[in-house]
mmCIF file of C-alpha atoms and ligand atoms in Angstrom:
data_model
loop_
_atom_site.group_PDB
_atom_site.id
_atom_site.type_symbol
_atom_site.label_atom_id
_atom_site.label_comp_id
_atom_site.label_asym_id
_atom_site.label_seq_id
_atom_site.Cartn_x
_atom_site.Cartn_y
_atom_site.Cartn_z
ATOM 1 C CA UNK M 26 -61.727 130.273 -11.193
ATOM 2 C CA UNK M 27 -65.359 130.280 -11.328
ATOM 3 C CA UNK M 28 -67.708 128.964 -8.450
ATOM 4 C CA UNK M 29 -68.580 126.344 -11.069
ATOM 5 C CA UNK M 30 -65.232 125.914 -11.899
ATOM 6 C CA UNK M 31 -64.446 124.570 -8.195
ATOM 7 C CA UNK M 32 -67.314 122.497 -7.830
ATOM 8 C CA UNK M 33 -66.654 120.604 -10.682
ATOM 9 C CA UNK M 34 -63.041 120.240 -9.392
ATOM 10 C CA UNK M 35 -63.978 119.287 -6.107
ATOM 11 C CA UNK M 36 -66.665 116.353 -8.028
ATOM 12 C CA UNK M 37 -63.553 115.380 -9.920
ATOM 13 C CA UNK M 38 -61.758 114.750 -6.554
ATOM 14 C CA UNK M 39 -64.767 113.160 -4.779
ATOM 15 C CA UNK M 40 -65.363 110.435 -7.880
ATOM 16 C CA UNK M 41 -61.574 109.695 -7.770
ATOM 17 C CA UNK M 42 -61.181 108.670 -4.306
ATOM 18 C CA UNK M 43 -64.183 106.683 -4.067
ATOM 19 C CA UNK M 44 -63.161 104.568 -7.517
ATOM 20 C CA UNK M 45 -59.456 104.733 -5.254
ATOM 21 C CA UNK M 46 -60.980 103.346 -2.582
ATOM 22 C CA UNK M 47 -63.083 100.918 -3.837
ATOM 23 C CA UNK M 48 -60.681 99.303 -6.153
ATOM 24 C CA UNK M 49 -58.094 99.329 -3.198
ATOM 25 C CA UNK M 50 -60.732 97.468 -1.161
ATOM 26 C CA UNK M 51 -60.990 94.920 -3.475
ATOM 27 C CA UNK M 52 -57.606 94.316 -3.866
ATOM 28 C CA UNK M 53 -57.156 93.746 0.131
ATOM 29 C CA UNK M 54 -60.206 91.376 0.401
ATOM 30 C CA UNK M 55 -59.661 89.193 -3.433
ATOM 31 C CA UNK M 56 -56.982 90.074 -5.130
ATOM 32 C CA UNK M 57 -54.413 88.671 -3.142
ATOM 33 C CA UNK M 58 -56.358 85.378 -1.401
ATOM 34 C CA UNK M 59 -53.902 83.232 -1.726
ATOM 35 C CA UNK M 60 -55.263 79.629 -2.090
ATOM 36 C CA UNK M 61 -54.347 77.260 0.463
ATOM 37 C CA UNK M 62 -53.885 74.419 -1.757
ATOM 38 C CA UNK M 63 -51.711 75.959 -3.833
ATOM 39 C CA UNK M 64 -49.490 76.996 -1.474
ATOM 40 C CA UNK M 65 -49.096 73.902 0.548
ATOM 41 C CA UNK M 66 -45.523 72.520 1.268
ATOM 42 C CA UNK M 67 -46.051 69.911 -0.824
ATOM 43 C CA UNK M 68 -47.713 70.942 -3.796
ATOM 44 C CA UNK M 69 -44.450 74.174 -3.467
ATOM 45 C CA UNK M 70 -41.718 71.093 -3.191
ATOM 46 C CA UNK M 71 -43.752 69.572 -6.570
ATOM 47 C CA UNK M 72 -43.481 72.682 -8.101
ATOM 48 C CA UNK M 73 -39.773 73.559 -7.487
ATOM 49 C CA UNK M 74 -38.458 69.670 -7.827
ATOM 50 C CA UNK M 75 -37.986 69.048 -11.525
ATOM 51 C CA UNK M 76 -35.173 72.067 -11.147
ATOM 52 C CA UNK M 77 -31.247 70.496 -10.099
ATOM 53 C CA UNK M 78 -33.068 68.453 -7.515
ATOM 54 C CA UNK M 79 -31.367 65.569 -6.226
ATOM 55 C CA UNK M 80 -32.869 61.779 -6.796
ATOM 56 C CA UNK M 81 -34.091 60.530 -3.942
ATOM 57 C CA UNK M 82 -33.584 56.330 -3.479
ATOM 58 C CA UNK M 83 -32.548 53.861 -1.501
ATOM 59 C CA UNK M 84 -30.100 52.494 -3.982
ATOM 60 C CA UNK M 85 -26.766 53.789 -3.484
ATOM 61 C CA UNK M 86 -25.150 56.131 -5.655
ATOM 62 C CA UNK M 87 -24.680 54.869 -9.222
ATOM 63 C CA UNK M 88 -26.577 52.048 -8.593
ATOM 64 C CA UNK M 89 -29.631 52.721 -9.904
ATOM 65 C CA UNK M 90 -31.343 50.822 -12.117
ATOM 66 C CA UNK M 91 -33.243 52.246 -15.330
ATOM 67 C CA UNK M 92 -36.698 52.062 -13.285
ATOM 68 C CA UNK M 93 -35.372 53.821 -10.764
ATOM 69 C CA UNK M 94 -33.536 56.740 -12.216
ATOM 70 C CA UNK M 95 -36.746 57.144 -14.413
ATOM 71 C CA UNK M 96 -38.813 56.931 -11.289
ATOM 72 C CA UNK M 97 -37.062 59.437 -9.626
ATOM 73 C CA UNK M 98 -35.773 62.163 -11.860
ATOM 74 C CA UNK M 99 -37.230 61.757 -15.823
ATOM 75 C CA UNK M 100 -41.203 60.796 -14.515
ATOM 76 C CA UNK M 101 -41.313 64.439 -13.595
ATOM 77 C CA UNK M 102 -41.187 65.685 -17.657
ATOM 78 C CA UNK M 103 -41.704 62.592 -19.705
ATOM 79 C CA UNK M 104 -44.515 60.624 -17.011
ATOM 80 C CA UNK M 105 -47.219 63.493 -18.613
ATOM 81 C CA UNK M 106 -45.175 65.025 -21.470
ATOM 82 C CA UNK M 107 -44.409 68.355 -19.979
ATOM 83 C CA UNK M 108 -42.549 70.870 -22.276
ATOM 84 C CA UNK M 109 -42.795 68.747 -25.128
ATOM 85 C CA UNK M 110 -40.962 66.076 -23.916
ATOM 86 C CA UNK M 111 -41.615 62.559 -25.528
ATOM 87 C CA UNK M 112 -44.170 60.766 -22.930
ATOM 88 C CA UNK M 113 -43.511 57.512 -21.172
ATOM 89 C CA UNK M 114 -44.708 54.410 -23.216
ATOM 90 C CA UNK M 115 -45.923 56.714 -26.204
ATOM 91 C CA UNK M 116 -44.947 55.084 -29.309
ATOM 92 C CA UNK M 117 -45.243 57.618 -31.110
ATOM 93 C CA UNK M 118 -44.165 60.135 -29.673
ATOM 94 C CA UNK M 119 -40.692 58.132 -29.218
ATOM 95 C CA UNK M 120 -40.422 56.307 -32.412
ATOM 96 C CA UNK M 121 -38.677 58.670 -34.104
ATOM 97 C CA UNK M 122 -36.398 59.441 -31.413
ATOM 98 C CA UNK M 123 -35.384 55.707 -30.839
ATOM 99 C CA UNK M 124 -34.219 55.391 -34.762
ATOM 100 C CA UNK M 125 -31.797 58.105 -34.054
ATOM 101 C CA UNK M 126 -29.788 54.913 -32.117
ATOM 102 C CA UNK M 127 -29.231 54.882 -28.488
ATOM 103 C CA UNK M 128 -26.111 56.599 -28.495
ATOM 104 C CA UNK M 129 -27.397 59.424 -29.933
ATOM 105 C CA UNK M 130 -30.326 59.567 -27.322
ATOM 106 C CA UNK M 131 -27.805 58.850 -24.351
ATOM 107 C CA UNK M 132 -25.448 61.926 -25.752
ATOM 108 C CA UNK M 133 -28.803 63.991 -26.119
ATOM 109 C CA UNK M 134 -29.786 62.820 -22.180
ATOM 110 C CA UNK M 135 -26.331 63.506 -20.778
ATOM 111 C CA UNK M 136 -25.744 66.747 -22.745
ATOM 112 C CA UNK M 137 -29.085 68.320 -22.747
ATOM 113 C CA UNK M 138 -31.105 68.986 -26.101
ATOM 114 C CA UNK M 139 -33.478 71.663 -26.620
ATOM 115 C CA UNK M 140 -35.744 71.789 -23.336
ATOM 116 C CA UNK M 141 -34.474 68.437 -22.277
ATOM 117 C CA UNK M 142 -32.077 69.595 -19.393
ATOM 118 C CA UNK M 143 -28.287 67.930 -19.004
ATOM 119 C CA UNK M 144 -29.062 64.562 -17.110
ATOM 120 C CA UNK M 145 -32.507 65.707 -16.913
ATOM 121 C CA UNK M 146 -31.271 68.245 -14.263
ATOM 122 C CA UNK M 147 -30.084 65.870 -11.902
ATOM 123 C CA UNK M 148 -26.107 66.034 -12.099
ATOM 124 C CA UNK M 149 -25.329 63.178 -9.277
ATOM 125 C CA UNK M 150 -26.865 60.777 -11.981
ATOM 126 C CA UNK M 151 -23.699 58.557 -13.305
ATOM 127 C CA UNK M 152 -23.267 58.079 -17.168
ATOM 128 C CA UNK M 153 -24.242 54.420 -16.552
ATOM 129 C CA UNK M 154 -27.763 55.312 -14.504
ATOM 130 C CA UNK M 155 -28.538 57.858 -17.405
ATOM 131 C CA UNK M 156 -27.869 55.586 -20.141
ATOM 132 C CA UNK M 157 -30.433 52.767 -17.996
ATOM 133 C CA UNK M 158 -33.087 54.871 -18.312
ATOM 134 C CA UNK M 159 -32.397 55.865 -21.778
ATOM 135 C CA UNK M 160 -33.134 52.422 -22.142
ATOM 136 C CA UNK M 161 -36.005 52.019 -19.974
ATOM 137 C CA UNK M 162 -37.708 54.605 -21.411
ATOM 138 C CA UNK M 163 -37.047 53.617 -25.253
ATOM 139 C CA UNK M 164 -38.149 50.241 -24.434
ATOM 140 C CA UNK M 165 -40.895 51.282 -22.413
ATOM 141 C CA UNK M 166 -42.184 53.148 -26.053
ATOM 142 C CA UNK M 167 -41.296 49.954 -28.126
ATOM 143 C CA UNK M 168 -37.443 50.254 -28.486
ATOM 144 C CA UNK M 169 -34.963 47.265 -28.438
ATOM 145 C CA UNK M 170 -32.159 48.638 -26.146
ATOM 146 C CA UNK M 171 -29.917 46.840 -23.934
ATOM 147 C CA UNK M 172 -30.131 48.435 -20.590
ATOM 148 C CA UNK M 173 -26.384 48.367 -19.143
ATOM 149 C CA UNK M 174 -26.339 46.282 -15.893
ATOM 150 C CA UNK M 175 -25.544 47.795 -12.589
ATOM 151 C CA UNK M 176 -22.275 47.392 -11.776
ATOM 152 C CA UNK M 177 -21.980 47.722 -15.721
ATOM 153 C CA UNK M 178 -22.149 44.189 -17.154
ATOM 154 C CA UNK M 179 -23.869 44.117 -20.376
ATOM 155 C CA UNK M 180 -26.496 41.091 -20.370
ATOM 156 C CA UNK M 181 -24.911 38.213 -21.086
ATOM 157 C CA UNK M 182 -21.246 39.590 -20.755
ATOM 158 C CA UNK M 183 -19.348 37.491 -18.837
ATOM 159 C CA UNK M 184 -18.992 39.224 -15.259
ATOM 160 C CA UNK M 185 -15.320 39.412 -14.018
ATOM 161 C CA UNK M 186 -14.698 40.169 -10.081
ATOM 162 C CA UNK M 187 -11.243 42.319 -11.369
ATOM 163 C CA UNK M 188 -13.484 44.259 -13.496
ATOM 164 C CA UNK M 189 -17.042 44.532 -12.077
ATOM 165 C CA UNK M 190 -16.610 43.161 -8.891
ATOM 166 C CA UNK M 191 -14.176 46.039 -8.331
ATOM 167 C CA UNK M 192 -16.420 48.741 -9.480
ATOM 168 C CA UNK M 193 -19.123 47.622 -7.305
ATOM 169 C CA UNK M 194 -16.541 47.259 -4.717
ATOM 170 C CA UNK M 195 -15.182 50.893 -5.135
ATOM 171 C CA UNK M 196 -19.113 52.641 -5.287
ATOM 172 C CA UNK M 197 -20.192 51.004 -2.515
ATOM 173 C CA UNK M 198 -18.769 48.101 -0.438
ATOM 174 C CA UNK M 199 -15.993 49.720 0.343
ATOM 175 C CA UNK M 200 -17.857 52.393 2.969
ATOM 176 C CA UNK M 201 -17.802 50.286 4.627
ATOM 177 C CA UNK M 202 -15.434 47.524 4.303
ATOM 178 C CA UNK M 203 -12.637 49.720 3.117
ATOM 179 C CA UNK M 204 -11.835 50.546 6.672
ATOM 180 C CA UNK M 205 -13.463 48.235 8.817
ATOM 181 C CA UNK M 206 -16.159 49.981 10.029
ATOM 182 C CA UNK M 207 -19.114 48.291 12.164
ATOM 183 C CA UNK M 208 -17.234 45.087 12.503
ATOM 184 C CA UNK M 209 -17.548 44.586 8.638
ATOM 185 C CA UNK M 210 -13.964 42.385 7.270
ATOM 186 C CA UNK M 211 -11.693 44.825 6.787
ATOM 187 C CA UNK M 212 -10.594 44.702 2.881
ATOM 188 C CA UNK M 213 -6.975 42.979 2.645
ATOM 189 C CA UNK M 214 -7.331 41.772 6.220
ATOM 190 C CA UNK M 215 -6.554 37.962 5.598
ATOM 191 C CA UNK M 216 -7.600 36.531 9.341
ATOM 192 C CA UNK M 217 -10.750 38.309 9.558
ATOM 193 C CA UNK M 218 -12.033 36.515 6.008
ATOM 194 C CA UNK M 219 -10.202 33.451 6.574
ATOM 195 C CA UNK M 220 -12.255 33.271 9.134
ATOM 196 C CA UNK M 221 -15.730 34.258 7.140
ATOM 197 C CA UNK M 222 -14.753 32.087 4.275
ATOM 198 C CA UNK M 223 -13.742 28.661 6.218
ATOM 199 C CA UNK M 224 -17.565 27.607 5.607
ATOM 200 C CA UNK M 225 -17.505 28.140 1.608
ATOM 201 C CA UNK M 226 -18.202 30.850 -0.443
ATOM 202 C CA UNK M 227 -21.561 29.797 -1.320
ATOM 203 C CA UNK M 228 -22.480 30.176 2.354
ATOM 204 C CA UNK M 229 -20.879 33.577 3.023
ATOM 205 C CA UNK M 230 -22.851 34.823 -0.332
ATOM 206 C CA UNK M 231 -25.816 33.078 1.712
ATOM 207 C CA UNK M 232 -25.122 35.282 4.440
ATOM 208 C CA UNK M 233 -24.289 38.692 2.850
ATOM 209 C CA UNK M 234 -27.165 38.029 0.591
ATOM 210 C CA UNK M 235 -29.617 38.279 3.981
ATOM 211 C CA UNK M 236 -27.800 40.358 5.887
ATOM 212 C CA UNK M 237 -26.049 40.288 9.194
ATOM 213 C CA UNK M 238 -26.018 42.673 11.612
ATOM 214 C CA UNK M 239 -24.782 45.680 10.308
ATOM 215 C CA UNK M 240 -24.146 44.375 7.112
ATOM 216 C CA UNK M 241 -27.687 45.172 4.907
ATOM 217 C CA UNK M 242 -28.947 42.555 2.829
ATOM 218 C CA UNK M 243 -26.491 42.650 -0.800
ATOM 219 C CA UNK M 244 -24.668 45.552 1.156
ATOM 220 C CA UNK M 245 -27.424 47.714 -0.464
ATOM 221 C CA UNK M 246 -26.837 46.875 -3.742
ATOM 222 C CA UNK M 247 -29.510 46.177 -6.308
ATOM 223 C CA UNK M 248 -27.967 44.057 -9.107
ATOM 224 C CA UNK M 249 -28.003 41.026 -10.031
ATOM 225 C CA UNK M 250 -26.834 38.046 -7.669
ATOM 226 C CA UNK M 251 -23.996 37.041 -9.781
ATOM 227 C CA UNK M 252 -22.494 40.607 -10.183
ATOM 228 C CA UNK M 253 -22.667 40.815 -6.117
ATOM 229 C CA UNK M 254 -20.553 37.616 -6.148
ATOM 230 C CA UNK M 255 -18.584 38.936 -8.620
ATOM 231 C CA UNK M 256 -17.920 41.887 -5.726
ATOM 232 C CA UNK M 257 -17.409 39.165 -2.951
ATOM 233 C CA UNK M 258 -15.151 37.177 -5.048
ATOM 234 C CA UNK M 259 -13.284 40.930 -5.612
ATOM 235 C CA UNK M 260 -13.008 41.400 -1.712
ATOM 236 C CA UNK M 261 -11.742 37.943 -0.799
ATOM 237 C CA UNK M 262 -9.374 37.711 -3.664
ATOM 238 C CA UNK M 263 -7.507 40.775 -2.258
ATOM 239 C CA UNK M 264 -7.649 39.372 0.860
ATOM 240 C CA UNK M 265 -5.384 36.037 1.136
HETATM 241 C C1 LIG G 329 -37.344 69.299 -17.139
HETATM 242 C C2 LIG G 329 -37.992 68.324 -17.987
HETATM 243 C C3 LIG G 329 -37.239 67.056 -18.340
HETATM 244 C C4 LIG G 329 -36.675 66.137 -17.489
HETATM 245 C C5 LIG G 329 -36.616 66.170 -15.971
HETATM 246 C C6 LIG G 329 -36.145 65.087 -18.327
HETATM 247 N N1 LIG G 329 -36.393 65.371 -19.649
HETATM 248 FE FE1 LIG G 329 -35.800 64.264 -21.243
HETATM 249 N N2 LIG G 329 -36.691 65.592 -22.495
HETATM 250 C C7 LIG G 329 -37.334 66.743 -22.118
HETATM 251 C C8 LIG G 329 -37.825 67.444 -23.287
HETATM 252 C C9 LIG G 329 -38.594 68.730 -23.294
HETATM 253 C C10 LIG G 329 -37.434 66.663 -24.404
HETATM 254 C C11 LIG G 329 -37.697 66.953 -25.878
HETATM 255 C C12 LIG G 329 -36.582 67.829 -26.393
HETATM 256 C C13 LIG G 329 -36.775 68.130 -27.869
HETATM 257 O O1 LIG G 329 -36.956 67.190 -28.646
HETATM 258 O O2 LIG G 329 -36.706 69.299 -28.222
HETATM 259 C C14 LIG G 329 -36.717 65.505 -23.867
HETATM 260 C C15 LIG G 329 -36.168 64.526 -24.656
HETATM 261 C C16 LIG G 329 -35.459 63.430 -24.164
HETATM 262 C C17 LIG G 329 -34.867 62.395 -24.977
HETATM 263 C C18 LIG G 329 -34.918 62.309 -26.499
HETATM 264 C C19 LIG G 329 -33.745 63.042 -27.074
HETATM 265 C C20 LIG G 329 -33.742 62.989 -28.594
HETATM 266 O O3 LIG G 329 -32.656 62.998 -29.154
HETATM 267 O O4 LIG G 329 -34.819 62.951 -29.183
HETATM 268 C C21 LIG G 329 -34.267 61.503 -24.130
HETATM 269 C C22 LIG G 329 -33.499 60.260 -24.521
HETATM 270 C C23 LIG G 329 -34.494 61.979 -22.787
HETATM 271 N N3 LIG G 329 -35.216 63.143 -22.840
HETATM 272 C C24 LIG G 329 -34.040 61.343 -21.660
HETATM 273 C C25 LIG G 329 -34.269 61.786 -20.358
HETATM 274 C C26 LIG G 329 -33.800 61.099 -19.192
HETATM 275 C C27 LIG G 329 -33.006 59.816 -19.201
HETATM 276 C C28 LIG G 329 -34.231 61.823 -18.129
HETATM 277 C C29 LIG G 329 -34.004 61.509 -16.647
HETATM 278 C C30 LIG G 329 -32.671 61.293 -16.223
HETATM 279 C C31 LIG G 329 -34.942 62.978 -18.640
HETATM 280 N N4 LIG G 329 -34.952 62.910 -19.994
HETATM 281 C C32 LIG G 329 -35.498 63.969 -17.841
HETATM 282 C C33 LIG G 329 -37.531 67.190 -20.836
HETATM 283 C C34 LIG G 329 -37.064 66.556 -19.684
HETATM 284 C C1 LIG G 330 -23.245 49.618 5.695
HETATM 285 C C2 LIG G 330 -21.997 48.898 5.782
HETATM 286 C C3 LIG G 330 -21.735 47.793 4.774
HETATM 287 C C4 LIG G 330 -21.785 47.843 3.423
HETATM 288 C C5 LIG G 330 -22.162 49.027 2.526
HETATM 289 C C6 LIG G 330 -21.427 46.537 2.946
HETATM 290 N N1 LIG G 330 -21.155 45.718 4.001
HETATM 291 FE FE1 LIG G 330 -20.645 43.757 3.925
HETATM 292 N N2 LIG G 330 -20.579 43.670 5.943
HETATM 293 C C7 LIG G 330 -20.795 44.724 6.783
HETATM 294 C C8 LIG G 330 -20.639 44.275 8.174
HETATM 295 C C9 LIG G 330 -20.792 45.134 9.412
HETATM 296 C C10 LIG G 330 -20.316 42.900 8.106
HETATM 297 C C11 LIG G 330 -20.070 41.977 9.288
HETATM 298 C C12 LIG G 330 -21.400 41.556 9.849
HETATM 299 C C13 LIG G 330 -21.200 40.748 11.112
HETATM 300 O O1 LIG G 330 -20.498 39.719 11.050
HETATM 301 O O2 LIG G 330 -21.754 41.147 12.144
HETATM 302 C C14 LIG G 330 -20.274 42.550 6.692
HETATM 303 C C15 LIG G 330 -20.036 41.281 6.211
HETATM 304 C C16 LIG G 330 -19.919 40.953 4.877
HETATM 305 C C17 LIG G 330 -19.594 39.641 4.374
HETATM 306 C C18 LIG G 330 -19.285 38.414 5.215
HETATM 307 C C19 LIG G 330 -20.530 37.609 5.431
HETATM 308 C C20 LIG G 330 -20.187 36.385 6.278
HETATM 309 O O3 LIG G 330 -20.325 35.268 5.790
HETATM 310 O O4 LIG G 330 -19.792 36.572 7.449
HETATM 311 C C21 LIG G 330 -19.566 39.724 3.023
HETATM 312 C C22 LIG G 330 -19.286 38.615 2.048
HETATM 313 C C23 LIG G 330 -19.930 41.083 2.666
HETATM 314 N N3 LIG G 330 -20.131 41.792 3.819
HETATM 315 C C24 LIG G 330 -20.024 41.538 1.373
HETATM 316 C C25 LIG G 330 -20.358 42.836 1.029
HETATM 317 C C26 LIG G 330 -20.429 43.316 -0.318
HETATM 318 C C27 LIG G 330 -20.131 42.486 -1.537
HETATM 319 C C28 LIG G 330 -20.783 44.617 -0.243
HETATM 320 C C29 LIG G 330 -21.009 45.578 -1.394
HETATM 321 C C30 LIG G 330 -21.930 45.152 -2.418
HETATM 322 C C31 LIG G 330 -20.953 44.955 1.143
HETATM 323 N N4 LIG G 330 -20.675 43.856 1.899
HETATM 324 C C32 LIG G 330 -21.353 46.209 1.612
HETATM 325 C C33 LIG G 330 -21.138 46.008 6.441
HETATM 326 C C34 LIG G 330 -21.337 46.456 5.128
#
């Protein structure tokens, strides 16, 4: 090697390491500044949520009406129309869908359909709570659906305690009147609702209606007042 030879190695070198440097340098003070507000707990929970998250309500499992399913679970894709999905209360955007006929949209909700997740990712949704909010939503965008009742009385069906009262019953009164627990009336236990029932039943459906003690107002359950007789008139029956 020449003299010149080196030197222009060693300028080689020298040029390298100071574009090295700088670009490292700039890396370490910009490139990874993480932003604050996009890193916050809650804007991370947002973020991961619409994935197999759970829905988060005070009504009790299977209980939910159309609203609140929708509120809970589908708002995250259809509220702003994320991935395509058909937004809330866009008529056009949902007029086609609601002439395929709501069974078709239910079997599309429950099944999945193109980027439309099974149940809309959340899998502790009933059949029942996804089919409500198939109907809220449709008739939200100008659709004609029946929304099936909780406890799962179409409107104006006739609601039958042996039926309806005992599905209600079985999702939900019966944590805790199934055993007893917290002084509730112990399903079957003829003294202890002989003893609740002396005054009418129109008074104790007063009383469970408000609330007593540990009992929550409706037992928690967000129906309609004749379907939470219908789950009284279930309990007693099996109890004298
Ligand atoms: C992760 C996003 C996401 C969530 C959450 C979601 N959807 Fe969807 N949904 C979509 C997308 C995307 C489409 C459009 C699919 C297509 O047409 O290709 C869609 C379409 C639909 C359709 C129309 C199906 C058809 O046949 O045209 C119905 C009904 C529906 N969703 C119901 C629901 C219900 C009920 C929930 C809540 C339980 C829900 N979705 C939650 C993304 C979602
Ligand atoms: C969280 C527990 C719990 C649940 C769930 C629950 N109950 Fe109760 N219930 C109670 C307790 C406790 C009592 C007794 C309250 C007392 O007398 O102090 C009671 C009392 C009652 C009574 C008697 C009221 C009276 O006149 O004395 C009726 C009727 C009743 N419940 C109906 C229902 C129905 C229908 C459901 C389901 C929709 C239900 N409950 C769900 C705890 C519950």
């Amino acid at each position: 090697m020449t003299p010149s030879q080196i030197i222009k190695i060693l300028v080689g070198v020298v040029v390298f390491l100071v574009v090295a440097i700088y670009l490292l340098a700039k890396l370490a003070t910009s490139g990874f500044n993480v932003d604050a507000e996009v890193m916050t707990k809650e804007a991370v929970a947002a973020r991961l949520k619409p994935v197999g998250q759970s829905v988060a309500s005070d009504a009790p499992p299977g209980m939910r009406s159309g609203e609140q399913v929708y509120t809970a679970v589908c708002i995250s894709c259809h509220g702003t129309g994320l991935a395509g999905s058909p937004k809330f209360g866009d008529a056009a955007a949902w007029g086609a869908r609601i002439s395929k006929g709501f069974d078709t949209l239910v079997t599309h909700a429950l099944g999945g359909f193109n980027a439309m997740p099974a149940k809309g990712g959340a899998t502790d949704l009933t059949d029942d709570e996804i089919k409500r909010a198939v109907a809220y939503m449709g008739n939200a965008a100008g659709g004609k659906f029946t929304e099936p009742a909780v406890g799962g009385a179409a409107a104006g069906a006739k609601i039958d305690p042996e039926v309806n009262g005992k599905k209600i019953y079985e999702s939900l009164c019966v944590s805790c009147h199934g055993a007893g627990v917290a002084g509730a009336p112990k399903f079957g236990d003829k003294a202890a609702w002989a003893a609740r029932t002396k005054a009418g039943m129109e008074e104790v459906q007063k009383i469970a209606t408000k609330g007593l003690n540990a009992m929550p107002p409706k037992g928690g359950f967000t129906g309609s007042d004749e379907e939470f007789r219908s789950a009284i008139d279930y309990m007693v029956n099996h109890s004298k």
